[in-house]
Amino acid sequence: MAVQIQTVSQASEKPVPAPQPYLYGLKSSWPIAQDLTGSNAPCRLEGEIADLVVHGTVPSAIAGTFYRVMCDPFVPPHPNNIPLDGDGHISAFRFHDGRVDMKLRYIETERYLLERRANKALFGLYRNPFTHHPCVRAAVDSTANTNLVFWADKLLALKEGGLPYEVDPHTLDTKGYDPFGPQIKSKTFTAHPKVDPFTDELVVFGYEAKGLATRDIATYTLDKEGRKTNELWLQSPWCAAIHDSIITENWLVLVLWPFESNMERLRAKKQHWAWNYDLKATFIVVPRRQSTVLPNGWKIGETRFYEWKNCMNIHTAGGWEGQDGHIYLETTRVHDNAFPFFPPDDGRMPSPETKADFVRWKLDLTAPSGSVIPDPELILDMPCEFPRIDERFMTKQYNVVFLDVFLPDRSDSGKNIFHGLNGLAMHDHRTGKTRFFYAGDDSMVQEPIFIPRTKDAEEGDGWIVAMIERRLENRCDLVIIDTREFEKPVAIIHGNWIDAKDLKKVQG
C-alpha cells in the first residue's frame, strides 16, 4: 500500500493548504483531501516509460516486478470522504538485465468506470451506501487500492471491503471481479492474506463477511490452484475493523482495531467506523485446519479472543509458535487512535503526545476466551510502520525484520513539516541491534519489500526496495538497498514483489 501513517500529533491537526499566490484566489472543484502524509495532489496518469534513469547500479540478479498500489481518486471525491478511499492505481517497475521499466494503470473497478463515465463522484463516504447516489447503491463499492498479491497465477488487487479484482500482471489490464468464483461465500476478502511458503497455501479471512456491520468472519485457505479448503466461520466480539493478521504453522491470529460500526450510524450517513475508547486491542485465535491439535480445554470448531488495553496495532510482521506452547506475534502499535478521520462519537481527537512503537505479544492459548494478556515486549521505541520479514520464513520464528521508521535525531525539524517516516530500519533479534537508512530531509519512505539474494540465501540477505517521496522536489525515487550495507542505497531510480520465474507462468 502506498499511503503512510502519520503520527497522531500531526494527523489531529486541521488540514491547511499552503499559500499559493500564483492561483490569484481561484478555486478548484477538488476538495482539500490530504492523504495520510499530507499530500493533496492526485496523480491521475496512465502510461509507460522504458529504461528509467538510474543513479548507481541495479544488481543484475534482481529480475521481476515491484508492484505498488496507491489511493488516487480519478474524480474529485466527496468532500467528507477519507484519504483511504481513492481509486486503486498501480505502478509496476519491471527489473531485467540491470534496467527498470515502469507502467502506470488504474484498476478499472466498477466504481471507477461508473464515476469516470459520469465525470463526477457518485460514491459518498467510505463503505456507506446510504451516502452514495441511488443509481450506484447496487454496484461493487471497492476501489481495490490497498494491496497486490500474486496467487494461483493471478495478480489480485485487494480492498478489505470487497472481493479481489484480478489484474493482468504484464499489461495491468483489469480482468474482472471475484476471480475465485462461487466457492467464496464471504462478501469480503482481506487486503493482507498470508502465504505459507511451507505448504503452498494462501490463508484468507473476511470480516463483515455477511454484509455491512455484521459480526461474521470467514476464514479459509486457497491452495496453489485457487481451490478453497479449511473454511471456518466465526463471530467477532463486536463489528470491528480487522486489517491484518499473522499465521503460524497451525494457527491464524486476527488483529482487531478498537473501531466499531453499526447500521444506526450508517443510516445516519456518518462514517463507517468510530473509535471507541472502551474497546480493547483484541486478538482472535483461529485453528487453521480441522486437524490442528487443540490445547487442553478447546472444543472442535472453537475460537478464542484475548484482550489488552485500548491501542491500535496497525500492521503485523509475523508470528510463530514457541516451544512453551504460546503464540508470539509482532506488530506496530499506536497508543491511541491513529486514524482521526474516524473519531469517537464524542468527537475527541487523539493526544498530541501519543507514542508509537514496535512490540512482541504473547498469547497463552490455555487461558479462557476474553482473558487479558500481559504487556508486550518493547522491541523498537520509535514511531514505525509497515514491518516486513523475509517471507520465506513466514510461520516460523524469524530473526530479521524491516520497518519504516521516524528518526527524529536525523530530521531537520524546521524543514520536515510532516512528522513522517523518514527512514528504514533493519532489526536483528539475535543481536538486538538495529541498523538505519535515512532517506533525507522532507523525504518519506513508503512500504518496503525484501528480495532474497538467492532462493537459498541466509535469512535477510538480499535487497530492500522502497519508494521514497521527495516532498519539496515533488517526485518519488525508487531505492535499492543491499542488506549487507544497509545504510546507503546501491541504486536510485527516478508494492509487492513478484519474481520473474513466477511471471513466466502467466501468458504475457
Short mmCIF file of C-alpha atoms in Angstrom, two decimals:
data_model
loop_
_atom_site.label_atom_id
_atom_site.label_comp_id
_atom_site.label_asym_id
_atom_site.label_seq_id
_atom_site.Cartn_x
_atom_site.Cartn_y
_atom_site.Cartn_z
CA MET A 1 0.00 0.00 0.00
CA ALA A 2 1.36 3.38 -0.93
CA VAL A 3 -0.10 5.57 1.79
CA GLN A 4 1.74 6.19 5.05
CA ILE A 5 0.64 6.63 8.62
CA GLN A 6 1.19 10.00 10.26
CA THR A 7 1.98 10.30 13.91
CA VAL A 8 -1.11 11.22 15.85
CA SER A 9 0.02 14.71 16.78
CA GLN A 10 0.30 15.67 13.16
CA ALA A 11 -2.79 13.85 11.99
CA SER A 12 -5.02 15.55 14.54
CA GLU A 13 -4.29 18.96 13.08
CA LYS A 14 -6.75 20.50 10.64
CA PRO A 15 -5.52 20.39 7.03
CA VAL A 16 -4.37 23.82 5.98
CA PRO A 17 -3.49 24.37 2.33
CA ALA A 18 -0.16 26.03 1.64
CA PRO A 19 -0.36 29.61 0.35
CA GLN A 20 -0.46 29.63 -3.46
CA PRO A 21 -0.45 33.31 -4.54
CA TYR A 22 0.05 32.36 -8.20
CA LEU A 23 -3.53 30.99 -8.27
CA TYR A 24 -4.89 34.52 -7.62
CA GLY A 25 -7.57 33.17 -5.29
CA LEU A 26 -9.13 30.88 -7.91
CA LYS A 27 -10.83 27.77 -6.50
CA SER A 28 -10.73 24.17 -7.71
CA SER A 29 -13.51 21.59 -7.80
CA TRP A 30 -11.11 19.28 -5.94
CA PRO A 31 -11.60 19.48 -2.17
CA ILE A 32 -8.72 19.68 0.27
CA ALA A 33 -8.40 15.90 0.64
CA GLN A 34 -4.99 15.17 2.06
CA ASP A 35 -3.65 11.64 2.14
CA LEU A 36 -2.05 10.26 5.29
CA THR A 37 1.20 12.10 4.67
CA GLY A 38 -0.42 15.43 3.79
CA SER A 39 -0.24 15.23 0.00
CA ASN A 40 -3.10 16.99 -1.74
CA ALA A 41 -2.46 16.34 -5.43
CA PRO A 42 -3.78 13.32 -7.34
CA CYS A 43 -1.58 11.58 -9.89
CA ARG A 44 -4.26 10.59 -12.48
CA LEU A 45 -1.70 9.47 -15.06
CA GLU A 46 -1.51 6.27 -17.09
CA GLY A 47 1.37 5.32 -19.35
CA GLU A 48 4.75 3.64 -19.50
CA ILE A 49 8.42 4.56 -19.66
CA ALA A 50 11.20 2.21 -20.77
CA ASP A 51 14.68 2.15 -19.25
CA LEU A 52 14.30 4.63 -16.39
CA VAL A 53 17.23 6.85 -15.40
CA VAL A 54 19.31 5.08 -12.75
CA HIS A 55 21.92 6.53 -10.40
CA GLY A 56 24.20 3.72 -9.29
CA THR A 57 23.85 0.15 -10.46
CA VAL A 58 20.81 -2.11 -10.35
CA PRO A 59 22.05 -5.60 -9.38
CA SER A 60 21.63 -7.85 -12.40
CA ALA A 61 20.43 -10.66 -10.12
CA ILE A 62 17.20 -8.74 -9.46
CA ALA A 63 14.67 -9.98 -12.01
CA GLY A 64 10.96 -9.46 -11.54
CA THR A 65 8.39 -6.74 -10.91
CA PHE A 66 7.88 -4.38 -7.99
CA TYR A 67 4.18 -3.52 -7.79
CA ARG A 68 2.89 -0.54 -5.87
CA VAL A 69 -0.79 0.34 -5.48
CA MET A 70 -1.93 3.72 -4.23
CA CYS A 71 -5.12 5.65 -3.50
CA ASP A 72 -5.60 8.04 -6.42
CA PRO A 73 -9.12 9.46 -6.93
CA PHE A 74 -9.87 9.97 -10.62
CA VAL A 75 -12.69 12.45 -9.97
CA PRO A 76 -13.00 14.96 -7.11
CA PRO A 77 -14.14 12.86 -4.13
CA HIS A 78 -16.91 13.56 -1.67
CA PRO A 79 -15.54 16.42 0.48
CA ASN A 80 -16.06 14.43 3.70
CA ASN A 81 -14.59 11.18 2.46
CA ILE A 82 -11.43 9.76 3.99
CA PRO A 83 -7.94 9.52 2.43
CA LEU A 84 -8.11 5.70 2.23
CA ASP A 85 -10.88 5.57 -0.37
CA GLY A 86 -9.30 6.82 -3.62
CA ASP A 87 -9.30 4.72 -6.78
CA GLY A 88 -6.68 1.98 -6.98
CA HIS A 89 -3.74 2.96 -9.19
CA ILE A 90 -0.86 0.57 -9.95
CA SER A 91 2.78 1.41 -10.56
CA ALA A 92 4.70 -1.57 -11.95
CA PHE A 93 8.52 -1.45 -12.07
CA ARG A 94 9.98 -4.31 -14.14
CA PHE A 95 13.59 -5.23 -13.36
CA HIS A 96 15.57 -7.01 -16.10
CA ASP A 97 19.26 -7.10 -17.03
CA GLY A 98 20.12 -4.21 -14.71
CA ARG A 99 17.39 -1.99 -16.18
CA VAL A 100 13.98 -0.89 -14.97
CA ASP A 101 10.82 -0.12 -16.97
CA MET A 102 7.69 1.49 -15.48
CA LYS A 103 3.98 1.21 -16.28
CA LEU A 104 1.09 3.10 -14.64
CA ARG A 105 -2.55 2.00 -14.87
CA TYR A 106 -5.79 2.46 -12.96
CA ILE A 107 -7.56 -0.64 -11.73
CA GLU A 108 -10.82 -0.44 -13.66
CA THR A 109 -13.21 -1.28 -10.86
CA GLU A 110 -16.93 -0.95 -11.37
CA ARG A 111 -16.81 2.14 -9.16
CA TYR A 112 -14.00 3.72 -11.20
CA LEU A 113 -15.79 3.08 -14.51
CA LEU A 114 -19.11 4.47 -13.26
CA GLU A 115 -17.57 7.66 -11.91
CA ARG A 116 -15.32 8.15 -14.94
CA ARG A 117 -18.34 7.81 -17.22
CA ALA A 118 -20.31 10.30 -15.11
CA ASN A 119 -17.26 12.57 -14.67
CA LYS A 120 -18.21 13.15 -11.04
CA ALA A 121 -18.29 11.38 -7.70
CA LEU A 122 -21.22 9.00 -7.31
CA PHE A 123 -19.96 7.25 -4.18
CA GLY A 124 -20.05 9.15 -0.91
CA LEU A 125 -18.38 8.12 2.34
CA TYR A 126 -16.19 5.07 2.78
CA ARG A 127 -18.28 1.87 2.88
CA ASN A 128 -21.55 3.71 3.49
CA PRO A 129 -24.07 3.11 0.69
CA PHE A 130 -26.56 5.46 2.38
CA THR A 131 -24.32 8.33 1.23
CA HIS A 132 -24.00 7.10 -2.38
CA HIS A 133 -26.05 8.27 -5.35
CA PRO A 134 -29.11 5.97 -5.65
CA CYS A 135 -28.01 4.82 -9.12
CA VAL A 136 -24.87 3.09 -7.75
CA ARG A 137 -26.08 1.57 -4.49
CA ALA A 138 -26.13 -1.89 -6.04
CA ALA A 139 -22.66 -1.50 -7.59
CA VAL A 140 -19.49 -3.07 -6.19
CA ASP A 141 -18.09 -0.45 -3.80
CA SER A 142 -14.42 -1.43 -3.90
CA THR A 143 -11.52 0.72 -5.01
CA ALA A 144 -9.04 -2.20 -4.91
CA ASN A 145 -6.43 0.24 -3.61
CA THR A 146 -4.70 -1.44 -0.65
CA ASN A 147 -2.51 -4.34 -1.71
CA LEU A 148 -1.47 -6.55 -4.63
CA VAL A 149 -0.85 -10.27 -4.16
CA PHE A 150 0.10 -12.87 -6.77
CA TRP A 151 -1.63 -16.20 -6.14
CA ALA A 152 -2.82 -19.11 -8.28
CA ASP A 153 -1.28 -17.36 -11.31
CA LYS A 154 -3.50 -14.35 -10.67
CA LEU A 155 -2.47 -10.81 -9.68
CA LEU A 156 -5.08 -9.82 -7.07
CA ALA A 157 -5.90 -6.17 -6.35
CA LEU A 158 -7.32 -6.08 -2.82
CA LYS A 159 -9.52 -3.90 -0.65
CA GLU A 160 -10.93 -5.38 2.53
CA GLY A 161 -14.47 -4.10 1.93
CA GLY A 162 -14.99 -6.40 -1.08
CA LEU A 163 -13.62 -9.34 -3.04
CA PRO A 164 -10.47 -9.20 -5.22
CA TYR A 165 -10.17 -7.76 -8.69
CA GLU A 166 -7.88 -9.70 -11.00
CA VAL A 167 -5.31 -7.68 -12.98
CA ASP A 168 -3.08 -8.92 -15.81
CA PRO A 169 0.45 -8.85 -14.31
CA HIS A 170 2.01 -7.83 -17.64
CA THR A 171 -0.41 -5.34 -19.23
CA LEU A 172 -2.12 -4.26 -15.97
CA ASP A 173 -5.48 -4.63 -17.74
CA THR A 174 -8.32 -5.33 -15.30
CA LYS A 175 -9.65 -8.84 -15.97
CA GLY A 176 -12.63 -8.94 -13.63
CA TYR A 177 -14.09 -9.10 -10.13
CA ASP A 178 -14.27 -12.14 -7.83
CA PRO A 179 -11.76 -14.37 -9.67
CA PHE A 180 -12.29 -17.40 -7.38
CA GLY A 181 -15.99 -17.60 -8.14
CA PRO A 182 -18.96 -19.01 -6.21
CA GLN A 183 -16.84 -21.19 -3.91
CA ILE A 184 -16.15 -17.97 -1.92
CA LYS A 185 -19.20 -17.30 0.26
CA SER A 186 -17.82 -14.28 2.13
CA LYS A 187 -18.67 -10.84 0.75
CA THR A 188 -15.21 -9.55 1.77
CA PHE A 189 -11.55 -10.58 1.41
CA THR A 190 -8.69 -9.25 3.50
CA ALA A 191 -6.13 -6.92 1.93
CA HIS A 192 -3.42 -8.87 3.80
CA PRO A 193 -3.78 -12.60 3.08
CA LYS A 194 -0.78 -14.62 4.21
CA VAL A 195 1.28 -17.06 2.13
CA ASP A 196 2.50 -20.17 3.91
CA PRO A 197 5.72 -20.96 1.98
CA PHE A 198 5.98 -24.43 3.53
CA THR A 199 2.53 -25.67 2.46
CA ASP A 200 1.93 -23.50 -0.64
CA GLU A 201 -1.29 -22.11 0.82
CA LEU A 202 -2.84 -18.64 0.95
CA VAL A 203 -4.61 -18.05 4.27
CA VAL A 204 -7.56 -15.66 3.88
CA PHE A 205 -10.17 -14.05 6.08
CA GLY A 206 -13.01 -11.62 5.53
CA TYR A 207 -14.78 -9.58 8.19
CA GLU A 208 -18.31 -8.14 7.85
CA ALA A 209 -18.46 -11.28 5.76
CA LYS A 210 -22.28 -11.38 5.50
CA GLY A 211 -22.74 -7.67 4.89
CA LEU A 212 -22.42 -4.22 6.39
CA ALA A 213 -21.96 -4.02 10.16
CA THR A 214 -22.28 -7.80 10.64
CA ARG A 215 -20.04 -9.58 13.14
CA ASP A 216 -19.48 -12.53 10.81
CA ILE A 217 -15.91 -13.54 9.93
CA ALA A 218 -14.99 -16.15 7.31
CA THR A 219 -11.58 -17.83 7.38
CA TYR A 220 -10.29 -20.29 4.79
CA THR A 221 -7.32 -21.38 2.71
CA LEU A 222 -6.74 -21.22 -1.05
CA ASP A 223 -4.39 -23.86 -2.43
CA LYS A 224 -1.95 -23.07 -5.25
CA GLU A 225 -4.67 -23.82 -7.82
CA GLY A 226 -7.06 -21.38 -6.15
CA ARG A 227 -9.31 -24.04 -4.57
CA LYS A 228 -10.87 -23.27 -1.18
CA THR A 229 -10.22 -25.55 1.80
CA ASN A 230 -10.41 -25.40 5.61
CA GLU A 231 -13.27 -22.90 5.83
CA LEU A 232 -14.40 -21.81 9.30
CA TRP A 233 -16.95 -19.11 10.16
CA LEU A 234 -16.95 -17.30 13.49
CA GLN A 235 -18.36 -14.26 15.26
CA SER A 236 -16.33 -11.20 16.20
CA PRO A 237 -16.83 -9.84 19.76
CA TRP A 238 -18.16 -6.68 18.07
CA CYS A 239 -18.24 -5.35 14.50
CA ALA A 240 -14.55 -4.47 14.45
CA ALA A 241 -12.05 -3.38 11.81
CA ILE A 242 -9.67 -6.32 11.21
CA HIS A 243 -6.97 -5.10 8.86
CA ASP A 244 -4.14 -7.58 9.42
CA SER A 245 -3.29 -10.96 10.89
CA ILE A 246 -0.47 -13.47 11.37
CA ILE A 247 -0.21 -17.16 10.61
CA THR A 248 1.80 -19.81 12.37
CA GLU A 249 2.11 -23.45 11.35
CA ASN A 250 -1.26 -24.27 12.94
CA TRP A 251 -2.99 -21.00 13.82
CA LEU A 252 -4.40 -17.79 12.36
CA VAL A 253 -4.48 -14.76 14.65
CA LEU A 254 -6.72 -11.84 13.67
CA VAL A 255 -5.76 -8.37 14.97
CA LEU A 256 -8.77 -6.19 15.85
CA TRP A 257 -8.71 -2.40 16.00
CA PRO A 258 -10.94 -0.60 18.58
CA PHE A 259 -13.21 0.87 15.92
CA GLU A 260 -16.84 -0.18 15.70
CA SER A 261 -19.58 0.04 13.10
CA ASN A 262 -23.35 -0.31 13.29
CA MET A 263 -26.30 0.17 10.99
CA GLU A 264 -27.65 3.09 13.02
CA ARG A 265 -24.51 5.10 12.27
CA LEU A 266 -24.56 4.14 8.60
CA ARG A 267 -28.22 5.04 8.13
CA ALA A 268 -27.46 8.40 9.75
CA LYS A 269 -24.96 8.94 6.89
CA LYS A 270 -21.97 9.02 9.20
CA GLN A 271 -18.55 7.42 8.76
CA HIS A 272 -18.40 3.63 8.67
CA TRP A 273 -16.09 3.46 11.70
CA ALA A 274 -15.93 5.26 15.03
CA TRP A 275 -13.11 4.82 17.55
CA ASN A 276 -14.29 3.56 20.94
CA TYR A 277 -12.06 4.19 23.97
CA ASP A 278 -13.95 1.49 25.89
CA LEU A 279 -12.87 -1.24 23.46
CA LYS A 280 -9.58 -3.12 23.77
CA ALA A 281 -6.91 -4.18 21.32
CA THR A 282 -8.07 -7.73 20.68
CA PHE A 283 -6.61 -10.88 19.10
CA ILE A 284 -8.85 -13.71 17.82
CA VAL A 285 -7.08 -17.09 17.63
CA VAL A 286 -8.42 -19.47 14.96
CA PRO A 287 -7.20 -23.01 14.17
CA ARG A 288 -6.08 -23.19 10.52
CA ARG A 289 -7.30 -26.75 9.96
CA GLN A 290 -9.71 -29.26 11.40
CA SER A 291 -6.61 -31.40 12.04
CA THR A 292 -4.96 -28.74 14.24
CA VAL A 293 -4.09 -30.27 17.60
CA LEU A 294 -6.08 -28.22 20.11
CA PRO A 295 -4.83 -27.20 23.56
CA ASN A 296 -6.48 -28.72 26.61
CA GLY A 297 -9.97 -27.33 27.10
CA TRP A 298 -10.60 -26.39 23.46
CA LYS A 299 -13.52 -27.85 21.53
CA ILE A 300 -13.58 -28.64 17.80
CA GLY A 301 -14.59 -25.50 15.88
CA GLU A 302 -13.83 -23.23 18.84
CA THR A 303 -12.03 -19.88 18.57
CA ARG A 304 -10.86 -17.67 21.41
CA PHE A 305 -10.08 -13.98 21.80
CA TYR A 306 -7.65 -12.18 24.08
CA GLU A 307 -7.50 -8.50 25.05
CA TRP A 308 -5.03 -5.84 26.10
CA LYS A 309 -5.63 -2.10 26.59
CA ASN A 310 -7.05 0.43 24.17
CA CYS A 311 -4.48 0.90 21.37
CA MET A 312 -4.12 0.35 17.62
CA ASN A 313 -1.89 -2.47 16.38
CA ILE A 314 -1.73 -1.32 12.78
CA HIS A 315 0.33 -3.94 10.89
CA THR A 316 1.96 -7.25 11.73
CA ALA A 317 5.45 -8.51 10.94
CA GLY A 318 4.86 -12.21 11.61
CA GLY A 319 4.26 -14.81 14.26
CA TRP A 320 5.27 -18.28 15.44
CA GLU A 321 4.55 -21.00 17.98
CA GLY A 322 7.01 -21.06 20.85
CA GLN A 323 8.38 -24.20 22.46
CA ASP A 324 6.38 -23.18 25.55
CA GLY A 325 3.14 -23.62 23.56
CA HIS A 326 2.42 -19.91 23.38
CA ILE A 327 1.88 -17.90 20.19
CA TYR A 328 4.17 -14.92 19.65
CA LEU A 329 3.43 -12.12 17.19
CA GLU A 330 4.93 -8.74 16.43
CA THR A 331 3.07 -5.58 15.46
CA THR A 332 3.46 -1.86 15.14
CA ARG A 333 1.45 -0.13 17.85
CA VAL A 334 -0.01 3.34 18.31
CA HIS A 335 -1.24 4.05 21.84
CA ASP A 336 -4.33 5.92 20.62
CA ASN A 337 -6.46 6.39 17.51
CA ALA A 338 -4.10 6.63 14.53
CA PHE A 339 -6.99 7.48 12.15
CA PRO A 340 -8.52 10.73 13.49
CA PHE A 341 -10.84 10.86 10.46
CA PHE A 342 -12.73 8.07 12.31
CA PRO A 343 -13.20 9.86 15.67
CA PRO A 344 -15.29 8.52 18.55
CA ASP A 345 -18.91 9.60 18.77
CA ASP A 346 -17.96 12.37 21.20
CA GLY A 347 -15.53 13.82 18.65
CA ARG A 348 -12.40 13.50 20.81
CA MET A 349 -9.09 13.82 18.96
CA PRO A 350 -6.07 11.71 19.99
CA SER A 351 -3.48 13.24 22.25
CA PRO A 352 -0.57 15.02 20.54
CA GLU A 353 1.76 13.17 22.93
CA THR A 354 0.68 9.71 21.78
CA LYS A 355 3.52 7.20 21.41
CA ALA A 356 4.09 4.68 18.67
CA ASP A 357 6.43 1.66 18.72
CA PHE A 358 7.06 -1.94 17.61
CA VAL A 359 6.27 -4.74 20.06
CA ARG A 360 6.02 -8.51 20.58
CA TRP A 361 2.85 -10.04 22.06
CA LYS A 362 2.49 -13.41 23.82
CA LEU A 363 -0.78 -15.37 23.74
CA ASP A 364 -1.39 -18.25 26.15
CA LEU A 365 -3.94 -20.48 24.42
CA THR A 366 -4.78 -22.32 27.63
CA ALA A 367 -6.27 -19.11 29.04
CA PRO A 368 -10.05 -18.76 28.68
CA SER A 369 -11.52 -16.60 25.94
CA GLY A 370 -11.74 -12.94 26.96
CA SER A 371 -8.60 -13.08 29.13
CA VAL A 372 -6.35 -10.06 29.45
CA ILE A 373 -2.86 -10.68 28.08
CA PRO A 374 0.40 -9.34 29.58
CA ASP A 375 2.08 -6.18 28.40
CA PRO A 376 4.07 -6.75 25.21
CA GLU A 377 7.83 -6.77 24.93
CA LEU A 378 9.11 -3.46 23.52
CA ILE A 379 11.42 -4.01 20.54
CA LEU A 380 11.73 -0.55 18.92
CA ASP A 381 10.80 2.53 20.92
CA MET A 382 10.15 4.86 18.00
CA PRO A 383 7.34 5.57 15.55
CA CYS A 384 7.43 2.85 12.91
CA GLU A 385 5.17 1.18 10.39
CA PHE A 386 4.91 -1.38 7.56
CA PRO A 387 7.03 -4.17 9.09
CA ARG A 388 8.22 -6.83 6.64
CA ILE A 389 10.14 -10.06 7.17
CA ASP A 390 11.96 -12.43 4.87
CA GLU A 391 8.73 -14.18 3.91
CA ARG A 392 10.49 -17.47 3.19
CA PHE A 393 10.31 -17.83 6.98
CA MET A 394 6.59 -17.00 7.39
CA THR A 395 5.00 -19.14 10.16
CA LYS A 396 8.43 -19.78 11.79
CA GLN A 397 10.41 -17.80 14.34
CA TYR A 398 12.38 -15.26 12.31
CA ASN A 399 15.40 -13.17 13.19
CA VAL A 400 15.31 -10.13 10.89
CA VAL A 401 12.56 -7.53 10.43
CA PHE A 402 12.49 -4.42 8.23
CA LEU A 403 10.35 -1.35 9.00
CA ASP A 404 9.68 2.25 8.06
CA VAL A 405 10.72 4.47 10.97
CA PHE A 406 10.81 8.08 12.06
CA LEU A 407 14.31 9.23 13.03
CA PRO A 408 13.88 12.49 14.96
CA ASP A 409 17.61 12.93 15.58
CA ARG A 410 18.30 12.84 11.83
CA SER A 411 15.50 15.20 10.90
CA ASP A 412 15.69 18.95 10.46
CA SER A 413 12.54 19.81 12.34
CA GLY A 414 12.46 23.18 10.64
CA LYS A 415 12.04 21.55 7.24
CA ASN A 416 10.39 18.21 7.90
CA ILE A 417 6.92 19.69 8.14
CA PHE A 418 5.12 16.36 8.38
CA HIS A 419 6.31 14.26 11.29
CA GLY A 420 6.62 11.31 8.90
CA LEU A 421 8.50 8.11 8.27
CA ASN A 422 11.88 9.34 7.06
CA GLY A 423 13.95 6.18 7.32
CA LEU A 424 14.17 2.40 7.18
CA ALA A 425 15.27 0.05 9.94
CA MET A 426 16.77 -3.45 9.81
CA HIS A 427 16.46 -5.09 13.21
CA ASP A 428 18.15 -8.37 14.18
CA HIS A 429 16.50 -10.21 17.06
CA ARG A 430 19.63 -12.34 17.64
CA THR A 431 21.88 -9.39 18.46
CA GLY A 432 19.28 -6.78 19.41
CA LYS A 433 21.00 -4.37 17.04
CA THR A 434 19.19 -2.07 14.62
CA ARG A 435 20.69 -0.51 11.50
CA PHE A 436 19.14 2.52 9.81
CA PHE A 437 18.87 4.02 6.37
CA TYR A 438 17.98 7.73 6.47
CA ALA A 439 16.04 8.94 3.43
CA GLY A 440 16.76 12.64 3.94
CA ASP A 441 15.01 15.82 4.98
CA ASP A 442 11.48 16.25 3.63
CA SER A 443 11.52 12.63 2.48
CA MET A 444 9.02 9.94 3.38
CA VAL A 445 9.55 6.22 2.92
CA GLN A 446 6.73 4.02 1.71
CA GLU A 447 6.29 0.31 2.44
CA PRO A 448 9.45 -1.73 1.79
CA ILE A 449 9.71 -5.17 0.20
CA PHE A 450 12.51 -7.71 0.61
CA ILE A 451 14.11 -9.69 -2.24
CA PRO A 452 16.34 -12.65 -1.25
CA ARG A 453 19.77 -12.66 -2.91
CA THR A 454 19.22 -16.28 -3.95
CA LYS A 455 16.48 -18.79 -3.21
CA ASP A 456 18.63 -20.40 -0.50
CA ALA A 457 20.31 -17.25 0.85
CA GLU A 458 20.58 -16.73 4.59
CA GLU A 459 17.64 -15.01 6.23
CA GLY A 460 17.64 -11.28 5.46
CA ASP A 461 20.45 -11.50 2.88
CA GLY A 462 19.31 -9.65 -0.21
CA TRP A 463 17.88 -6.27 -1.15
CA ILE A 464 15.24 -3.88 0.13
CA VAL A 465 13.26 -1.94 -2.46
CA ALA A 466 11.13 1.03 -1.37
CA MET A 467 9.55 4.14 -2.84
CA ILE A 468 10.61 7.45 -1.31
CA GLU A 469 8.60 10.66 -1.61
CA ARG A 470 10.78 13.73 -2.11
CA ARG A 471 8.28 16.28 -0.88
CA LEU A 472 9.99 19.54 -1.83
CA GLU A 473 11.01 18.26 -5.26
CA ASN A 474 7.55 16.79 -5.94
CA ARG A 475 8.88 13.44 -7.13
CA CYS A 476 9.36 9.85 -6.00
CA ASP A 477 12.55 7.79 -6.12
CA LEU A 478 12.76 4.02 -6.03
CA VAL A 479 15.72 2.97 -3.87
CA ILE A 480 17.52 -0.37 -3.77
CA ILE A 481 19.44 -1.16 -0.56
CA ASP A 482 21.81 -4.10 -0.14
CA THR A 483 21.15 -5.54 3.32
CA ARG A 484 24.89 -6.19 3.72
CA GLU A 485 25.44 -2.41 3.67
CA PHE A 486 22.10 -1.13 4.82
CA GLU A 487 23.00 2.50 5.47
CA LYS A 488 23.15 3.58 1.81
CA PRO A 489 21.46 2.56 -1.45
CA VAL A 490 23.16 0.81 -4.34
CA ALA A 491 20.77 2.40 -6.83
CA ILE A 492 18.19 5.18 -7.01
CA ILE A 493 15.59 5.12 -9.76
CA HIS A 494 13.87 8.44 -10.91
CA GLY A 495 4.24 -2.53 -3.67
CA ASN A 496 4.78 -6.25 -3.60
CA TRP A 497 7.48 -8.17 -5.40
CA ILE A 498 6.86 -10.94 -7.96
CA ASP A 499 9.84 -12.95 -9.14
CA ALA A 500 10.39 -13.25 -12.89
CA LYS A 501 10.10 -17.06 -12.77
CA ASP A 502 6.55 -16.73 -11.38
CA LEU A 503 5.52 -14.18 -14.00
CA LYS A 504 6.64 -16.55 -16.75
CA LYS A 505 3.80 -18.86 -15.74
CA VAL A 506 1.29 -16.26 -16.93
CA GLN A 507 0.96 -15.60 -20.66
CA GLY A 508 2.39 -12.15 -21.40
#
